[in-house]
PDB file of C-alpha atoms in Angstrom:
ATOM      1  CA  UNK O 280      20.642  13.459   5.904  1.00  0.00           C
ATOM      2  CA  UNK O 281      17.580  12.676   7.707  1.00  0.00           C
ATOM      3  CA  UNK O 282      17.071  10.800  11.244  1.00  0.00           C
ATOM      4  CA  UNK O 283      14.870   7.949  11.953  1.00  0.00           C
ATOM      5  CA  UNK O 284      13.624   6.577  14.913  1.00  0.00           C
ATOM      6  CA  UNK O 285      11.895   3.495  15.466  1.00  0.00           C
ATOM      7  CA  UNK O 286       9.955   2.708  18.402  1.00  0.00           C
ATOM      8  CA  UNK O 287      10.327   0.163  20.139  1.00  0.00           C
ATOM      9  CA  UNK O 288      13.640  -0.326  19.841  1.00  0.00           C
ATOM     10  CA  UNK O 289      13.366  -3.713  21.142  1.00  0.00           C
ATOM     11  CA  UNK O 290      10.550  -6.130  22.129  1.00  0.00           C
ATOM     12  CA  UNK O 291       9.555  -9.440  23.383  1.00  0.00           C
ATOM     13  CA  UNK O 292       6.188 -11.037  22.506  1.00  0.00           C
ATOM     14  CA  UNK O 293       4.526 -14.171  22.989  1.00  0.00           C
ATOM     15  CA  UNK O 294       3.188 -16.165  19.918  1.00  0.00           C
ATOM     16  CA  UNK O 295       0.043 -15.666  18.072  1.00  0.00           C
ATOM     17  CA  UNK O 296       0.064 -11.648  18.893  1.00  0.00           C
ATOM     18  CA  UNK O 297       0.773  -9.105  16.773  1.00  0.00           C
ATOM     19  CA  UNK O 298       3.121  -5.722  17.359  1.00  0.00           C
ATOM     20  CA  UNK O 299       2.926  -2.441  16.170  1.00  0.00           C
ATOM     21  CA  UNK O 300       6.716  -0.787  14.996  1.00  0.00           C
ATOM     22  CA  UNK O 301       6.102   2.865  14.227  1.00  0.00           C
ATOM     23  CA  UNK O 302       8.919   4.983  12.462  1.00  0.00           C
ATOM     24  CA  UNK O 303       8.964   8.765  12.127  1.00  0.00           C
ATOM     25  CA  UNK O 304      11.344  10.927  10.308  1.00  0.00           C
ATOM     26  CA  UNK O 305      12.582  14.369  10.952  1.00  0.00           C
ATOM     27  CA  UNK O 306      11.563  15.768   7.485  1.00  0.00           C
ATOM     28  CA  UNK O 307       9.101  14.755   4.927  1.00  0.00           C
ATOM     29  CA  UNK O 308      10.598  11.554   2.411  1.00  0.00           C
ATOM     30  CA  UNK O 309       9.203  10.697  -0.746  1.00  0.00           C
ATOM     31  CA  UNK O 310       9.663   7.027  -0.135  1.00  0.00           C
ATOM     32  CA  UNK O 311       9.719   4.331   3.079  1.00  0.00           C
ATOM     33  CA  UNK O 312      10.430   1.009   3.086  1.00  0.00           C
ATOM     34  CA  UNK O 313      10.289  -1.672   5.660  1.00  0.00           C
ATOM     35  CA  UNK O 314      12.991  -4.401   5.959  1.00  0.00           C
ATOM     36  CA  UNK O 315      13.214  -7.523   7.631  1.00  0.00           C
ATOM     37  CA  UNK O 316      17.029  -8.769   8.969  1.00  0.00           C
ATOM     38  CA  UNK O 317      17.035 -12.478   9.980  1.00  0.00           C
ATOM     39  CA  UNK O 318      20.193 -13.527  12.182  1.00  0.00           C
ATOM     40  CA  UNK O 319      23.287 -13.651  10.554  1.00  0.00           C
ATOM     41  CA  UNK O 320      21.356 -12.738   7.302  1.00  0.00           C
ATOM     42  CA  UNK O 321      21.083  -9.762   4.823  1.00  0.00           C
ATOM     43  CA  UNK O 322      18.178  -7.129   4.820  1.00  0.00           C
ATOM     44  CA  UNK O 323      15.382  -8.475   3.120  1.00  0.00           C
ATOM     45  CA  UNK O 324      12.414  -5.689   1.330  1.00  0.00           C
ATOM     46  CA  UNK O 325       8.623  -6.424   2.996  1.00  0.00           C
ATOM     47  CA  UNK O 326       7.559  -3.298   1.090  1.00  0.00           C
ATOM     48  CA  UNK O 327       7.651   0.141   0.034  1.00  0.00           C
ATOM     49  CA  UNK O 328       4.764   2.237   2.509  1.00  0.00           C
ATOM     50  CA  UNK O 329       3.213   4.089   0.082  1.00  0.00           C
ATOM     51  CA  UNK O 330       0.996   7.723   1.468  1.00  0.00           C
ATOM     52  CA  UNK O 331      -2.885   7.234   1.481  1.00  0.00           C
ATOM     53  CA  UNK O 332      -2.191   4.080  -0.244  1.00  0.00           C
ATOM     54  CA  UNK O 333      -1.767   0.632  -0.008  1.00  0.00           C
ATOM     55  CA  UNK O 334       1.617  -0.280   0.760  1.00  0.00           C
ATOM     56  CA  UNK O 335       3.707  -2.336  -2.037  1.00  0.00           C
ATOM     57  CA  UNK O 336       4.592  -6.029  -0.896  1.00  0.00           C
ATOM     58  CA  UNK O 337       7.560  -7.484  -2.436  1.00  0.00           C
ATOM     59  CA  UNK O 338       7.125 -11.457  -2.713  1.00  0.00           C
ATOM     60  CA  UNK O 339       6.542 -13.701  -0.033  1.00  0.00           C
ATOM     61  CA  UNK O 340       5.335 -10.773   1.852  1.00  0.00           C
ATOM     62  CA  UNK O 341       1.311 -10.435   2.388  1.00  0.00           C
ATOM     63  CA  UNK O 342      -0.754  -7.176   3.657  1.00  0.00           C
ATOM     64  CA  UNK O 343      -2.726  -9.918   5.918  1.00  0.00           C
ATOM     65  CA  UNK O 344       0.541 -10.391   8.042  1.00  0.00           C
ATOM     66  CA  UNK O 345       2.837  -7.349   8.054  1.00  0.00           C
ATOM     67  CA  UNK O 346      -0.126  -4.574   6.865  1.00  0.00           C
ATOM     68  CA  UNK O 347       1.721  -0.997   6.633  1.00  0.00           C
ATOM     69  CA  UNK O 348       0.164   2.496   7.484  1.00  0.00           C
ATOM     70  CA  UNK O 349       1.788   5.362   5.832  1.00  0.00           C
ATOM     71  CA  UNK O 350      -0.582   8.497   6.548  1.00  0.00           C
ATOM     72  CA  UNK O 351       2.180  11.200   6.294  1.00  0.00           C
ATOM     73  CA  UNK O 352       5.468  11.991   4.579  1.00  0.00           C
ATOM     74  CA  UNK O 353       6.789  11.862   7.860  1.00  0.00           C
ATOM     75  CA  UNK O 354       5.441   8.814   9.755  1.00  0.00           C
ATOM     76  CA  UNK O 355       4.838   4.986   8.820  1.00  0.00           C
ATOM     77  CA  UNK O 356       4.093   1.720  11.207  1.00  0.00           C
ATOM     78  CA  UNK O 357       4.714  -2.135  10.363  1.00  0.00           C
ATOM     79  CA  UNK O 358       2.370  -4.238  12.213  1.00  0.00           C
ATOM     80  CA  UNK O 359       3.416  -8.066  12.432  1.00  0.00           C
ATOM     81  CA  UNK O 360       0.228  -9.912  12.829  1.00  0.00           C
ATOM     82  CA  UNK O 361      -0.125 -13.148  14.524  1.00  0.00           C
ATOM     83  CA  UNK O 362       3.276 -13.889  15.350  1.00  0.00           C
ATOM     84  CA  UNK O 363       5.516 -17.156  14.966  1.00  0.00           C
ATOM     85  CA  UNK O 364       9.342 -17.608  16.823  1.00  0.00           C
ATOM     86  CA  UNK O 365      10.096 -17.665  12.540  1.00  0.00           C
ATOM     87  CA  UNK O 366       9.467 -13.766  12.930  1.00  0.00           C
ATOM     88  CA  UNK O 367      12.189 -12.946  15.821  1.00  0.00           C
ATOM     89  CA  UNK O 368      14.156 -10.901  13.392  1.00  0.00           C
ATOM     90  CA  UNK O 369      15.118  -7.232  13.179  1.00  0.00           C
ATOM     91  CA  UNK O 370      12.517  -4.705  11.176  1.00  0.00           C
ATOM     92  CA  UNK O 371      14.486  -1.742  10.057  1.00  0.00           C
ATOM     93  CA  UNK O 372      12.728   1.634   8.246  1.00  0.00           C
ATOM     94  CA  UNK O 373      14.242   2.901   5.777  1.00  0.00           C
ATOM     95  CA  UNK O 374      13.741   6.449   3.578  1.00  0.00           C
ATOM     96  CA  UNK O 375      14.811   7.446   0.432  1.00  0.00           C
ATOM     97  CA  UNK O 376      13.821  11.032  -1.653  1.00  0.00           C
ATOM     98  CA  UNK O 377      13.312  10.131  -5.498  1.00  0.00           C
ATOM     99  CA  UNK O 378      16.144  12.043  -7.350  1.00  0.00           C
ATOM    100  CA  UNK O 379      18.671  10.965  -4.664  1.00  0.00           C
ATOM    101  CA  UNK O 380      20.642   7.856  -4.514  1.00  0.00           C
ATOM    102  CA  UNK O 381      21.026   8.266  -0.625  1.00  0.00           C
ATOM    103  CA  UNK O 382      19.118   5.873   1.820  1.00  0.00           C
ATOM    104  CA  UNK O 383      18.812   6.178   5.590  1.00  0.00           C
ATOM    105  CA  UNK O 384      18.041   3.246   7.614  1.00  0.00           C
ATOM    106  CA  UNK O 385      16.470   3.637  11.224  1.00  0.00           C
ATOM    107  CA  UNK O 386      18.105   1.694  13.935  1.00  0.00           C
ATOM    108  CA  UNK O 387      15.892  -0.532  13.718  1.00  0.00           C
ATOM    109  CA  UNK O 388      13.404  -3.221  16.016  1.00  0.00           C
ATOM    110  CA  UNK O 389      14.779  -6.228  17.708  1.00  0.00           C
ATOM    111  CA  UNK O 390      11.960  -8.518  17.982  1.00  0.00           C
ATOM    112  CA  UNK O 391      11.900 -11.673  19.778  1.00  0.00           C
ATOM    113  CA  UNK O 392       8.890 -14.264  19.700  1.00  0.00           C
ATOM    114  CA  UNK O 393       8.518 -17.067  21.985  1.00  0.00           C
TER     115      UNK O 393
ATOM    116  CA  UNK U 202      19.176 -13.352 -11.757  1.00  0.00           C
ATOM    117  CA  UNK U 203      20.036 -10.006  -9.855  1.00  0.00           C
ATOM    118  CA  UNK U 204      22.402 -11.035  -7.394  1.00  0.00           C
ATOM    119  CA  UNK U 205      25.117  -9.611  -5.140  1.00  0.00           C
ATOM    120  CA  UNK U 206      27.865 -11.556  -3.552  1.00  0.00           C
ATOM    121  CA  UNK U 207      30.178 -10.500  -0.718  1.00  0.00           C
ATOM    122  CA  UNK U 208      33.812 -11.698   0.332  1.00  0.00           C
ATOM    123  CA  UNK U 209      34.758 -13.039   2.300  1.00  0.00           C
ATOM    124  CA  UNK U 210      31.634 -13.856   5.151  1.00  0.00           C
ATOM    125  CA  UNK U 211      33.829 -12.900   7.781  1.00  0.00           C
ATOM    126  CA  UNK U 212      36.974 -11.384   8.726  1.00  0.00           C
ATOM    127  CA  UNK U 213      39.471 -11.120  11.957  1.00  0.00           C
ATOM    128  CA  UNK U 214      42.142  -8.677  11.738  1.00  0.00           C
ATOM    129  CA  UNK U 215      44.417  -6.619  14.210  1.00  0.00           C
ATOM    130  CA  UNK U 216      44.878  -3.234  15.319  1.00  0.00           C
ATOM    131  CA  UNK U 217      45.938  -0.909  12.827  1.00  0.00           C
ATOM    132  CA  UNK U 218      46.014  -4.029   9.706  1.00  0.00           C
ATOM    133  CA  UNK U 219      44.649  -2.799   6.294  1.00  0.00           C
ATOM    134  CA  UNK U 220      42.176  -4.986   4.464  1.00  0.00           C
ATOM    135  CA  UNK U 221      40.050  -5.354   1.564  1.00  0.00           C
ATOM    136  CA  UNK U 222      36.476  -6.299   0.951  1.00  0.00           C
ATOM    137  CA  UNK U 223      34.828  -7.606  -2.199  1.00  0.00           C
ATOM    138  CA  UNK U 224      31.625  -7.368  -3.895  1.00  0.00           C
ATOM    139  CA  UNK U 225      30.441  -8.927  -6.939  1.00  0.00           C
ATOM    140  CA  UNK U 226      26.990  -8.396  -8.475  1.00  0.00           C
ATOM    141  CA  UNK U 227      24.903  -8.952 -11.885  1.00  0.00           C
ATOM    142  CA  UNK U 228      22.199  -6.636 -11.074  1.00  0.00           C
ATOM    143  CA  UNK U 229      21.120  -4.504 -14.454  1.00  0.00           C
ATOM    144  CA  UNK U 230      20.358  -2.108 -15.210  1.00  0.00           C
ATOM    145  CA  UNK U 231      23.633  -0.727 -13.219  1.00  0.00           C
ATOM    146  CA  UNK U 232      22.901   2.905 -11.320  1.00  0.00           C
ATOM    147  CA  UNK U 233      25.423   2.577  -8.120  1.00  0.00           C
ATOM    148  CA  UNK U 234      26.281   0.681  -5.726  1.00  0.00           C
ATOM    149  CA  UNK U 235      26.716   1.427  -2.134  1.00  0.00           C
ATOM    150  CA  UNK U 236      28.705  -0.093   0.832  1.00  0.00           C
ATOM    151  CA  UNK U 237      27.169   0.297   4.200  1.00  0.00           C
ATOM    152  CA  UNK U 238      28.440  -0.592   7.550  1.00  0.00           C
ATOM    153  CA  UNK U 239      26.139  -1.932  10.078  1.00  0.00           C
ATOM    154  CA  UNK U 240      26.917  -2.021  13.951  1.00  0.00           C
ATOM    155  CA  UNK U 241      25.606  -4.620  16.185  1.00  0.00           C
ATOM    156  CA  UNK U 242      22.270  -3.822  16.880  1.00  0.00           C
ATOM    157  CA  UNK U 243      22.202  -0.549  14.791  1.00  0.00           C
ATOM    158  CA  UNK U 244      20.818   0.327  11.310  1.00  0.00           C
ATOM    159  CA  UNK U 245      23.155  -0.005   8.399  1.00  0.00           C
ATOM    160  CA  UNK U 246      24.918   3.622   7.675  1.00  0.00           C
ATOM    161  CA  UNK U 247      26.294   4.663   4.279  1.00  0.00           C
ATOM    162  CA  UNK U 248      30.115   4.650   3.684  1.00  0.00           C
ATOM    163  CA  UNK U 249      30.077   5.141   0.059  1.00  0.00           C
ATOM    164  CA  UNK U 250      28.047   5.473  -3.405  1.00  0.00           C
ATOM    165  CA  UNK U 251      29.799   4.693  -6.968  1.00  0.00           C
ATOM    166  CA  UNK U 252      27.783   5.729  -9.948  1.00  0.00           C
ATOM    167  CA  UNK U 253      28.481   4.109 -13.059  1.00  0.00           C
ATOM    168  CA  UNK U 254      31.776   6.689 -14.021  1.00  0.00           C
ATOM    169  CA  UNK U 255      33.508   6.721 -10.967  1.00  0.00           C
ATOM    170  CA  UNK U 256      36.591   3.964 -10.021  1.00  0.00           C
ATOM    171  CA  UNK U 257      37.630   4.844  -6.779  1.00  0.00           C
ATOM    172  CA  UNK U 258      36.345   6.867  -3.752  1.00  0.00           C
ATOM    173  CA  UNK U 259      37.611   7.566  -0.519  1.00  0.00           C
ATOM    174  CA  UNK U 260      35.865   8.682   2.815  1.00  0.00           C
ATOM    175  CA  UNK U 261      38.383   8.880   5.452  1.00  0.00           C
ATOM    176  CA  UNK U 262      40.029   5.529   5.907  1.00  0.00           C
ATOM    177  CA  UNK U 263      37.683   3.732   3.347  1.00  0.00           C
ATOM    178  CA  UNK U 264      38.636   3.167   0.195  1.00  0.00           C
ATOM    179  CA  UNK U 265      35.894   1.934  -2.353  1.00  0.00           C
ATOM    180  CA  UNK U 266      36.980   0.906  -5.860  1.00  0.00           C
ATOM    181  CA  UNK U 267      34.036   0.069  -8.729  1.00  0.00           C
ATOM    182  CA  UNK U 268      35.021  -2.203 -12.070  1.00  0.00           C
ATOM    183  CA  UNK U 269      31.394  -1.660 -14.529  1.00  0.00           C
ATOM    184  CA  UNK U 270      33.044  -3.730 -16.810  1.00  0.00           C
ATOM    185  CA  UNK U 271      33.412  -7.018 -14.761  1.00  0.00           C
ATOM    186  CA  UNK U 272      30.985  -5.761 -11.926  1.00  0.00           C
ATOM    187  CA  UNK U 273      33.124  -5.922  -9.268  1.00  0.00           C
ATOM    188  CA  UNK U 274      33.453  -3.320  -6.442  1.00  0.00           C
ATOM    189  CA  UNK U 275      36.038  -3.756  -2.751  1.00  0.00           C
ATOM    190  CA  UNK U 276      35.697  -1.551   0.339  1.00  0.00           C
ATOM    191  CA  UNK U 277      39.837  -0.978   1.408  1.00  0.00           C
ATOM    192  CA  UNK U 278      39.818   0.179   5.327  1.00  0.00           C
ATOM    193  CA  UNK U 279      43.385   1.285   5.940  1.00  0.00           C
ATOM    194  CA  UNK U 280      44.938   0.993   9.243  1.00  0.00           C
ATOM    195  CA  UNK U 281      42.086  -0.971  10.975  1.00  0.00           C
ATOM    196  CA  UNK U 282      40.372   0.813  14.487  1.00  0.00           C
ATOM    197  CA  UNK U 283      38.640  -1.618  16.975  1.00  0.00           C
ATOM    198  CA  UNK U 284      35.732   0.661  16.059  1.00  0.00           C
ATOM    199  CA  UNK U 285      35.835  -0.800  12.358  1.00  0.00           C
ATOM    200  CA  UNK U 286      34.373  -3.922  13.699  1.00  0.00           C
ATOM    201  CA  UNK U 287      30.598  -4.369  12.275  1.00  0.00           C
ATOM    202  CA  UNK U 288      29.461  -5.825   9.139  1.00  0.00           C
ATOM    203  CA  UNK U 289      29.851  -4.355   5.560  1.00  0.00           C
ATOM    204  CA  UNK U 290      27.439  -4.353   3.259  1.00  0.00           C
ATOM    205  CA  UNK U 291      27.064  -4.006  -0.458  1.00  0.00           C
ATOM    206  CA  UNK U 292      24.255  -2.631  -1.960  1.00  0.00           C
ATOM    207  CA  UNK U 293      23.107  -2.128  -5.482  1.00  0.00           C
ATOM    208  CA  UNK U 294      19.888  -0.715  -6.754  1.00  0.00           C
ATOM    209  CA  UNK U 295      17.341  -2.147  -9.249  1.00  0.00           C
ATOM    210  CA  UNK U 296      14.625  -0.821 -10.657  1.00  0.00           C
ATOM    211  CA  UNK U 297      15.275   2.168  -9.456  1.00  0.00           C
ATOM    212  CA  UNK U 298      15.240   2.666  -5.777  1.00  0.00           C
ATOM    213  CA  UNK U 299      14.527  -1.130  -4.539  1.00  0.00           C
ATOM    214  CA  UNK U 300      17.810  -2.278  -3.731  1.00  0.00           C
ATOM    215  CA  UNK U 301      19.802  -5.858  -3.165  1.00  0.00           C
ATOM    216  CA  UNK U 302      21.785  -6.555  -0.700  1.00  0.00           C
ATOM    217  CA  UNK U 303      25.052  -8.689  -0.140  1.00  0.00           C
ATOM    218  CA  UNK U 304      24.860 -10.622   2.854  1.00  0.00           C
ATOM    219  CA  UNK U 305      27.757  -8.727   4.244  1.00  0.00           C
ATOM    220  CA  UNK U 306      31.133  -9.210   5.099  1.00  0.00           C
ATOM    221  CA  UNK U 307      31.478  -9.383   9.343  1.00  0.00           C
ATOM    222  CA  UNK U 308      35.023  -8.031   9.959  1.00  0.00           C
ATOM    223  CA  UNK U 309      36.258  -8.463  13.533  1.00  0.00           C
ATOM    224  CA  UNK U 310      39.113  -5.804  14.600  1.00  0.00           C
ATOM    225  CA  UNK U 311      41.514  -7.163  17.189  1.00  0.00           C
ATOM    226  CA  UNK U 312      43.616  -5.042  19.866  1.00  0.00           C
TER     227      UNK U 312
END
C-alpha cells in the first residue's frame, strides 16, 4: 500500500488568499487525484494531477482557482486561489496505479476560511 | 445518471450490536465497488473491493455482500467496537479509475 502525507494538515486563512496543499507519496503512482469533502458531505473529484501536464478538471472545477502541479510520480500540490468561507472544506490526495483497483487517500487538509 | 446511494445516513448502535449497511448504485459500466471507512478528521481507508464475480467478502469483522444483478451491495460489522464509529463509504468506479461516491453512512458505536 502506499502512504500519503499532506501538508498542512490543517489551516486557517483569511478571505481573498490563496493556500498551497502539497502531497507526497512514498513510492512513485501512476495517477493522483485531488478531492474536495464539504461538511457532512461525500468526496467530491477537482481533478486528476497529471505529470508535466496540465491537470484534468472535472466540472465545476477551473485551473484559474484550484491550479494543480504534478512534477513527479511522487509529489503533487493543490493551490486554492482567492479564497471564499464556501471553500472551508477538507482537500484529500488521493493515488491510484493503473492495473490496480486499490486507492489510497491521504489524511487529508482541514481548511477553514473566514 | 451514475449514482450511488447509501443507507441509512446515520446510525447509533451499542457495544458489541451487529449491523448492516446498504449501498445501491446505477453506475455502468460495473468494475467494483469498494466500501471505505473514514475517521473523523482522517482520510477514507479501504475495507473491501467486490469485482463483478464475487458475492460476499469478509475482512475481519466486516462482512461485504455484492448483488450485480439488482446493484446492490451492504457492509455487515459483527459485534460492533466503539472503534467502529466513523463513516462508511461506498464507492464505485466509472470510467475506469474516476470513482463515485455514496455520501456515507455515519454509524455511532455506543458503550
Amino acid at each position: 500500500s502506499a502512504v500519503i502525507s499532506q501538508k498542512p494538515s490543517r489551516d486557517i486563512c483569511q478571505r481573498g488568499t490563496s493556500l498551497t496543499i502539497q502531497c507526497q507519496v512514498d513510492s512513485q503512482v501512476t495517477m493522483m487525484f485531488w478531492y474536495r469533502q464539504q461538511p457532512g458531505q461525500s468526496l467530491t473529484l477537482i481533478a486528476t494531477a497529471n505529470q508535466g501536464s496540465e491537470a484534468t478538471y472535472e466540472s465545476g472545477f477551473v485551473i484559474d482557482k484550484f491550479p494543480i502541479s504534478r512534477p513527479n510520480l511522487t509529489f503533487s500540490t493543490l493551490t486554492v486561489s482567492n479564497m471564499s468561507p464556501e471553500d472551508s472544506s477538507i482537500y484529500l490526495c488521493s493515488v491510484a496505479d493503473r492495473g490496480q483497483d486499490e486507492q489510497f487517500f491521504g489524511p487529508g487538509t482541514r481548511l477553514t476560511v473566514l | 445518471k451514475n449514482q450511488v446511494e447509501q443507507s441509512p445516513q446515520s446510525l447509533i448502535i451499542l457495544e458489541g450490536k451487529n449491523c448492516t449497511l446498504q449501498c445501491n448504485y446505477t453506475v455502468s459500466p460495473f468494475s467494483n465497488l469498494r466500501w471505505y471507512k473514514q475517521d473523523t478528521g482522517r482520510g477514507p481507508v479501504s475495507l473491501t473491493i467486490m469485482t463483478f464475480s464475487e458475492n460476499t467478502k469478509s475482512n475481519g469483522r466486516y462482512t461485504a455482500t455484492l448483488d450485480a444483478d439488482t446493484k446492490q451491495s451492504s457492509l455487515h460489522i459483527t459485534a460492533s467496537q466503539l472503534s467502529d464509529s466513523a463513516s462508511y463509504i461506498c464507492v464505485v468506479p466509472r470510467g475506469g479509475y474516476i470513482p463515485t461516491f455514496g455520501r456515507g453512512t455515519s454509524l455511532i458505536v455506543h458503550p
